Every structure is written in C-alpha cells, then in structure tokens.
Amino acid sequence: MHIVIMGCGRVGSTLTRSLEERGHSTAVIDLNPEAFRRLGPEFRGITVTGIGFDRGVLEEADIERADAFAAVSSGDNSNIISARVARELYGVKNVVARIYDPARAEVYERLGVPTVAVVPWAADQVLRRLLPAGSEPAWRDASGEVRLDQVYAPFGWIGHEIAELEKRAKIRVAFVTRLGSGVIPTADTVIQEGDYLSIFLREDHAEKTHAVLERGPKEK
C-alpha cells in the first residue's frame, strides 16, 4: 500500500516508521522541514513541505495513487480538511483524522470521516486501568449495544470449556491471551489459570455476565 501521512510529529513519525517496517510505501507532509528529522536516516519514503490540504502538495506526495491517508498534525481544522480533500477530491477510501475536540470528532464521524479523538481515548485508557477489571469495556460499537471486555479467567472457570462459559454467561470469547500469545479458542478449548479473555457481550447484559464470571459454573 501507499499511505500519505499529514503531520510529522511524534505520532506521525512513529506511524510512518511502523508502516515502513510492514513493507508499505509512505509520503509524509509537514509545514516544518525540520520535523522530517524524526523519521531517521533509514527513511526511504517521500517528504513534502507544505500544507496538507494543498492540492499541489498532496499530488507531490502521490495522493493520486494512495490507498490510505492519515491526518495526524496538531491542528483539528487542518486534519479534518485534509482528510476530506483526500477522500472527496482524490477518492482515497481509507482516511482517518486525529481530533482533539471530542465534540468535533462526533460530528465528523457522522459525516463519514473516521476520527481518533485523542483526549477521550487517553482518559478512557487511564480510567480502565484505575477501575476494577471488567468495570469499563475495552471497546463499544457505535450503537452502544455491544461491548468488548478483557478479564483474567476467574478461578471458578479454570478447567472448564469455553463453550460452557459462553453458554452460561451469554458471551462470545473472541480470543485468549495465554502465556503472552494470542489463541483463537474453539468450543472445546479449556480455560487455564492466567488466561486473559477478550469477550464480546451485550451492554444490557453486562452486569449479569460478570456475575456469572465471578460465581463460576456451579451456582445458578
């Protein structure tokens, strides 16, 4: 894939290096040419000095053959305008914009521009680490009806099959992290001590689900 990135701060430069490590070609746009130093001496992509929504700048970054566009500068307005120009003028289907203002992020999501709202995301990550496991989901779908929780296997369920847990708790176990490796479970996968379960469940059933997880399979 060829991916154009607008903004070469800490996020943009880290994203660029990660993409190059995965074998993708990249072009980076920034107003400050000194910012490109963050990319390091091994960077082999394109660097373009200029404004991310300027058509000449975008075309110099090969936007016309881009598979994706990421706007991750420090300015909300620049990010969203650049993302819309990439999608609407150049037909780039996969675009994302980093947004600091959560109210703006919601508006642009409704307009069909995927956003990463930095402040709410950071607050949510801290919150999830402060509160007891399972009290805050790792993810919710846009409707708010389905959530992803991540919990360590409760003691009472150790030695029991995934299928039994799913049936009793009304969940789907998406994957299990076991001894540092991800495992896609089957119905007869047996839960082991130390397993970290990633489970999908309905929001309106969360309280009952966690009650079943805590009390184990023996009690009703």
Coordinates of C-alpha atoms in Angstrom, one line a residue:
M1 CA 0.0 0.0 0.0
H2 CA 1.0 3.6 -0.5
I3 CA 0.0 5.8 2.5
V4 CA 0.1 9.5 2.8
I5 CA 0.6 11.0 6.3
M6 CA 0.0 14.6 7.1
G7 CA 1.9 15.7 10.2
C8 CA 5.4 14.6 11.2
G9 CA 5.3 15.0 15.0
R10 CA 5.7 12.1 17.4
V11 CA 2.5 10.4 16.2
G12 CA 3.2 10.9 12.5
S13 CA 6.8 9.8 12.6
T14 CA 6.0 6.7 14.7
L15 CA 3.2 5.8 12.4
T16 CA 5.4 6.2 9.3
R17 CA 8.2 4.0 10.7
S18 CA 5.7 1.4 11.7
L19 CA 4.2 1.3 8.2
E20 CA 7.6 1.1 6.5
E21 CA 8.6 -1.8 8.8
R22 CA 5.5 -3.6 7.4
G23 CA 6.6 -3.0 3.8
H24 CA 4.3 -0.1 2.8
S25 CA 5.5 3.0 0.9
T26 CA 4.8 6.3 2.6
A27 CA 4.8 10.0 1.9
V28 CA 4.9 12.5 4.8
I29 CA 3.7 16.1 4.7
D30 CA 4.6 18.8 7.2
L31 CA 4.9 22.6 7.3
N32 CA 8.2 22.4 9.1
P33 CA 11.0 20.7 7.1
E34 CA 13.0 20.2 10.4
A35 CA 10.2 17.8 11.5
F36 CA 11.4 15.2 9.0
R37 CA 14.4 14.5 11.1
R38 CA 12.2 12.4 13.4
L39 CA 11.9 9.9 10.6
G40 CA 15.5 8.9 11.0
P41 CA 18.3 8.2 8.5
E42 CA 16.8 4.9 7.2
F43 CA 13.6 6.5 5.9
R44 CA 13.1 5.8 2.2
G45 CA 9.7 7.5 1.6
I46 CA 8.7 10.9 0.2
T47 CA 8.8 14.1 2.3
V48 CA 6.9 17.1 1.2
T49 CA 7.0 20.5 2.9
G50 CA 3.7 22.3 2.8
I51 CA 0.0 22.4 3.9
G52 CA -1.7 19.0 3.9
F53 CA -4.8 20.2 2.1
D54 CA -3.0 22.0 -0.7
R55 CA -3.6 20.0 -3.9
G56 CA -0.1 20.6 -5.3
V57 CA 1.4 19.3 -2.0
L58 CA -0.8 16.3 -2.0
E59 CA 0.0 15.4 -5.6
E60 CA 3.7 15.7 -4.8
A61 CA 3.0 13.1 -2.1
D62 CA 1.5 10.8 -4.7
I63 CA -2.0 11.1 -3.3
E64 CA -3.4 10.0 -6.7
R65 CA -2.1 6.5 -6.1
A66 CA -2.6 6.5 -2.3
D67 CA -4.5 3.6 -0.7
A68 CA -4.9 5.5 2.6
F69 CA -4.5 8.9 4.2
A70 CA -3.8 9.8 7.8
A71 CA -4.1 13.4 9.1
V72 CA -2.3 13.5 12.5
S73 CA -1.0 17.0 12.8
S74 CA -1.6 19.1 15.9
G75 CA -4.4 21.1 14.3
D76 CA -8.0 19.8 14.2
N77 CA -9.1 22.0 11.3
S78 CA -6.1 21.1 9.2
N79 CA -6.6 17.4 9.9
I80 CA -10.3 17.3 9.0
I81 CA -9.9 19.5 5.9
S82 CA -7.0 17.4 4.7
A83 CA -8.9 14.2 5.3
R84 CA -11.9 15.4 3.4
V85 CA -9.9 16.7 0.5
A86 CA -8.1 13.3 0.2
R87 CA -11.4 11.4 0.2
E88 CA -13.6 13.7 -1.8
L89 CA -11.3 15.1 -4.4
Y90 CA -8.9 12.2 -4.8
G91 CA -11.1 9.3 -4.0
V92 CA -9.0 7.9 -1.1
K93 CA -11.4 5.5 0.6
N94 CA -9.4 4.8 3.7
V95 CA -8.9 8.1 5.6
V96 CA -8.6 8.9 9.3
A97 CA -8.1 12.2 11.2
R98 CA -6.8 12.8 14.7
I99 CA -9.0 15.2 16.5
Y100 CA -8.5 16.8 20.0
D101 CA -12.0 18.2 20.4
P102 CA -14.4 15.3 21.1
A103 CA -17.5 17.3 20.0
R104 CA -15.9 17.8 16.6
A105 CA -14.9 14.2 16.4
E106 CA -18.6 13.1 16.8
V107 CA -19.7 15.5 14.1
Y108 CA -17.1 14.3 11.6
E109 CA -17.8 10.7 12.4
R110 CA -21.5 11.3 11.4
L111 CA -20.2 12.9 8.2
G112 CA -18.3 9.7 7.4
V113 CA -14.8 10.8 8.3
P114 CA -13.3 8.3 10.8
T115 CA -11.6 10.1 13.6
V116 CA -9.4 9.4 16.6
A117 CA -10.4 11.6 19.5
V118 CA -7.2 11.9 21.4
V119 CA -8.4 13.3 24.8
P120 CA -11.4 10.9 25.3
W121 CA -9.2 7.9 24.2
A122 CA -6.4 8.8 26.7
A123 CA -8.9 9.4 29.5
D124 CA -10.6 6.1 28.8
Q125 CA -7.3 4.2 28.8
V126 CA -6.4 5.7 32.2
L127 CA -9.9 5.0 33.5
R128 CA -9.8 1.4 32.5
R129 CA -6.5 0.9 34.4
L130 CA -7.8 2.7 37.5
L131 CA -11.1 0.8 37.9
P132 CA -11.5 -2.9 38.6
A133 CA -11.2 -5.3 35.7
G134 CA -14.4 -5.5 33.6
S135 CA -16.0 -2.4 35.0
E136 CA -15.2 -0.5 31.9
P137 CA -15.2 -2.0 28.4
A138 CA -12.1 -2.1 26.1
W139 CA -14.4 -1.1 23.2
R140 CA -18.1 -0.3 22.4
D141 CA -19.7 -0.4 19.0
A142 CA -21.2 2.8 17.5
S143 CA -24.7 1.8 18.7
G144 CA -23.6 1.3 22.3
E145 CA -25.2 -2.1 22.4
V146 CA -22.2 -4.4 22.1
R147 CA -19.0 -4.2 24.1
L148 CA -15.6 -5.9 24.3
D149 CA -14.4 -6.7 27.8
Q150 CA -11.0 -8.1 28.8
V151 CA -10.7 -10.0 32.0
Y152 CA -8.5 -12.6 33.6
A153 CA -10.1 -16.1 33.8
P154 CA -12.0 -16.3 37.1
F155 CA -10.8 -19.0 39.4
G156 CA -14.1 -20.9 39.3
W157 CA -14.0 -21.3 35.5
I158 CA -10.4 -22.8 35.3
G159 CA -10.6 -26.3 33.9
H160 CA -13.9 -25.7 32.1
E161 CA -14.5 -25.5 28.4
I162 CA -15.0 -22.2 26.6
A163 CA -18.4 -23.4 25.2
E164 CA -19.8 -23.8 28.7
L165 CA -18.7 -20.3 29.7
E166 CA -20.2 -18.8 26.6
K167 CA -23.5 -20.6 27.1
R168 CA -23.8 -19.7 30.8
A169 CA -22.6 -16.1 30.6
K170 CA -24.2 -15.4 27.2
I171 CA -20.9 -14.1 25.6
R172 CA -18.6 -14.9 22.8
V173 CA -14.9 -15.4 23.6
A174 CA -13.1 -13.7 20.7
F175 CA -9.6 -14.7 21.7
V176 CA -7.5 -15.7 24.7
T177 CA -4.1 -14.4 25.6
R178 CA -2.2 -17.3 27.1
L179 CA 1.4 -17.1 28.2
G180 CA 1.9 -14.0 26.1
S181 CA 0.5 -15.5 22.9
G182 CA -2.9 -14.9 21.3
V183 CA -5.1 -18.0 20.9
I184 CA -8.3 -18.3 18.9
P185 CA -10.4 -20.7 21.0
T186 CA -12.6 -23.5 19.8
A187 CA -15.7 -24.7 21.7
D188 CA -13.6 -27.4 23.5
T189 CA -10.7 -25.1 24.5
V190 CA -10.2 -25.5 28.2
I191 CA -9.7 -22.3 30.3
Q192 CA -6.4 -22.3 32.1
E193 CA -5.1 -20.3 35.0
G194 CA -3.7 -16.9 33.9
D195 CA -5.7 -16.8 30.7
Y196 CA -6.7 -13.3 29.7
L197 CA -10.1 -13.4 28.0
S198 CA -11.4 -11.0 25.4
I199 CA -15.1 -11.4 25.4
F200 CA -18.0 -9.8 23.4
L201 CA -21.3 -9.2 25.2
R202 CA -24.4 -7.1 25.1
E203 CA -24.2 -3.9 27.1
D204 CA -27.6 -4.5 28.7
H205 CA -26.4 -7.9 29.9
A206 CA -23.0 -6.8 31.3
E207 CA -24.0 -7.0 35.0
K208 CA -25.4 -10.5 34.7
T209 CA -22.4 -11.6 32.6
H210 CA -19.9 -10.5 35.2
A211 CA -21.9 -12.1 38.0
V212 CA -21.7 -15.4 36.2
L213 CA -18.0 -15.0 35.6
E214 CA -17.4 -14.3 39.3
R215 CA -19.5 -17.1 40.8
G216 CA -18.4 -19.8 38.5
P217 CA -20.3 -22.6 36.8
K218 CA -21.5 -24.5 39.9
E219 CA -24.1 -22.0 41.2
K220 CA -27.1 -20.6 39.4

